[in-house]
Amino acid sequence: LKRKKISIVEIAKKLKVSPTTISFVLNGKAKEQRVSDKVVKKIEAYVNKTGYKPNAFAQSLRTGKSKLIGLMIEDISNPFFANVARLIEDKAYENGYRIMYCSTHNDTDKAKAQIKMFRDCHVDGYIIAATNGIEEDIQRLIAENEKVVLFDRHFDDLKVDSVVVNNDESCYNAVIHFSNNGFKNIAFITTDQTQLQMTDRLNGYKKAIRKLKRKPFVRKINYQHTTEKIIDEIKIFLTEHPVDAVLFATNYLAVYGLEAIHKLKYKIPKDLGIIAFDDHVLFQLYNPPVSVIEQPIELISDTIISRLLAHLNDYDDGTTKTESTKIEIPTALIERKSSQTK
Amino acid sequence: LKRKKISIVEIAKKLKVSPTTISFVLNGKAKEQRVSDKVVKKIEAYVNKTGYKPNAFAQSLRTGKSKLIGLMIEDISNPFFANVARLIEDKAYENGYRIMYCSTHNDTDKAKAQIKMFRDCHVDGYIIAATNGIEEDIQRLIAENEKVVLFDRHFDDLKVDSVVVNNDESCYNAVIHFSNNGFKNIAFITTDQTQLQMTDRLNGYKKAIRKLKRKPFVRKINYQHTTEKIIDEIKIFLTEHPVDAVLFATNYLAVYGLEAIHKLKYKIPKDLGIIAFDDHVLFQLYNPPVSVIEQPIELISDTIISRLLAHLNDYDDGTTKTESTKIEIPTALIERKSSQTK
DNA sequence: CTGAAAGCGCTTACAG
DNA sequence: CTGAAAGCGCTTACAG
């Protein structure tokens, strides 16, 4: 019942040429193999007419390449990851690659299982927003000469491509911006996760506070807690400390923070200035609009996929070998109403 | 450099059995083929020790099955679709299937291209939240005996499994709930899209309004407009009509609506009652919390995947043939503060 | 109870 | 310029 797919051998018979010749034409080796123009035309005409597509399983089995890229992110419902995923997918497609997704929700076991899964699927390359505890697994991939690009988070002592933003400097600048706008007691609300990108953000905050000779106010929230509990914790923190500005280390913490502030009936920015790390559709809609440290998603995505493609092409050449490197991309501080002069 | 994957033939040599026997054991046909216990134990021990996984490309090439399901949704950043996707993926995994995603963003051309793409990838089954204009493409899949389950939207005259909620009745009930809580002039804000699930929602609203002998207030918003424009349009609609309650046909319209209401400085529910179709994390956080028509995501996901698996198993049997049917799943009206007695 | 052999649909050295 | 043949790693009739 199922429509039988036509094979290269059947086309060969019909066109009275060999499968070899067809394969050459299909893979752009017509010139190289000096296939006659007449034959090329004949084959191309037939393929266009019938819409013949080679069986990808047979190709992968034969060549050992899957034309598949494994993309591991934290959470597809986070707009940052959703957008990066979409942009990477588009660019990958243009280059003949397909994407296999997965979300880890910061679960180390899930991440480890997923890497195994990618391996079992013979992906040609890996793009990974790492969780804690998978350093060894990534180390193993590299040792086996797999093509890997990390992003959003990186490991300091791993010889691997990584694409990150300048977390440290971004937070430093945000605190200075608060200060320039008259805010004095500037707090930092972050998660209790020990991933490098989070500790970098904290370090940037601390550095600025030291520079300003101010008192630091840091609250680390347990990410596992329920929404309600997180909101409560932020409320309590804000009432117990004499702060007049808050830098939130992630967009979701800021969403919860806005709710806490609303419940406390604090006015933004009069009672409390706000900046969030990472944009969110709400921050533009909110009243007043919320200032953010914006990550340049397109540049990040382009950089990731370009690096990976470079490595993937290495493999074909055998001669060249792209060096692995850490690429730091600058953020932009979008100054909306929530952090303007009191 | 790349770690060479071990093959079934090499294992066969090492274990001094035939590849056939290993294949039987791996595919659970040991009993059926009366492979001796001793040999089964030997093979299983080796497989567990080495973590051998058969090459999926070779399997697919040989069997003609990919163990892949194509999942087409509107937008992965919409929490409804994100959650459905995650639940379906989990259930599919348990049954040995992997998922290939794509988002259509309601673009007919993209949807058509994606169906082709799924075909080229030899997916065993299709789960589709249809856009307009792909009725023929789905019709063609069915004609070719592909396994298809539609969800969220359906086509009336297509003989295909579809899993939808009772859009009509849900909106009817929401309007009646407004009325029972003392709201009189109840508006419906929806999109200008003509998909069946949207027109069903409108019909439910109209039916209730007729039943209540009230005046209908309907505003259809162009979904292509910018966020700012949509908010403006809602503001204008609310000021120009004497309404005291609004039922929003989608969660995103309600998010924009809340912003419009905020700008108008209307109090909820005193000045305006609110109900949204489909939940959203904000609606629980909002002050006051927003009543919603909740779609039972887990039941929906389970139903979709169960139906598809049933069809997929049909194919193996050859004898049974699961009948296609439309399954309507009831929603629940979550009564939060925003629609309570004025 | 077990194994040798064919074949899924490609690509690629190799021969001419 | 073109084609016959081997082989990627499986599964499955078939033979014993």
Short mmCIF file of C-alpha atoms (C1' of nucleotides) in Angstrom, two decimals, chain B residues 4 8 20 23 29 52 59 62, chain D residues 8-15:
data_model
loop_
_atom_site.label_atom_id
_atom_site.label_comp_id
_atom_site.label_asym_id
_atom_site.label_seq_id
_atom_site.Cartn_x
_atom_site.Cartn_y
_atom_site.Cartn_z
CA LYS B 4 35.23 2.20 15.65
CA ILE B 8 27.09 -7.78 15.00
CA THR B 20 21.43 -14.52 13.06
CA SER B 23 19.84 -10.69 16.04
CA LYS B 29 12.78 -13.56 19.29
CA TYR B 52 26.53 -2.63 22.09
CA GLN B 59 18.27 -1.55 10.77
CA ARG B 62 16.89 -3.38 6.11
"C1'" DC D 8 28.45 -0.35 5.04
"C1'" DG D 9 25.60 -3.44 9.28
"C1'" DC D 10 21.75 -5.15 9.84
"C1'" DT D 11 17.33 -8.85 9.35
"C1'" DT D 12 15.02 -12.74 7.66
"C1'" DA D 13 13.52 -16.37 4.74
"C1'" DC D 14 15.61 -20.80 4.06
"C1'" DA D 15 18.06 -25.00 4.82
#
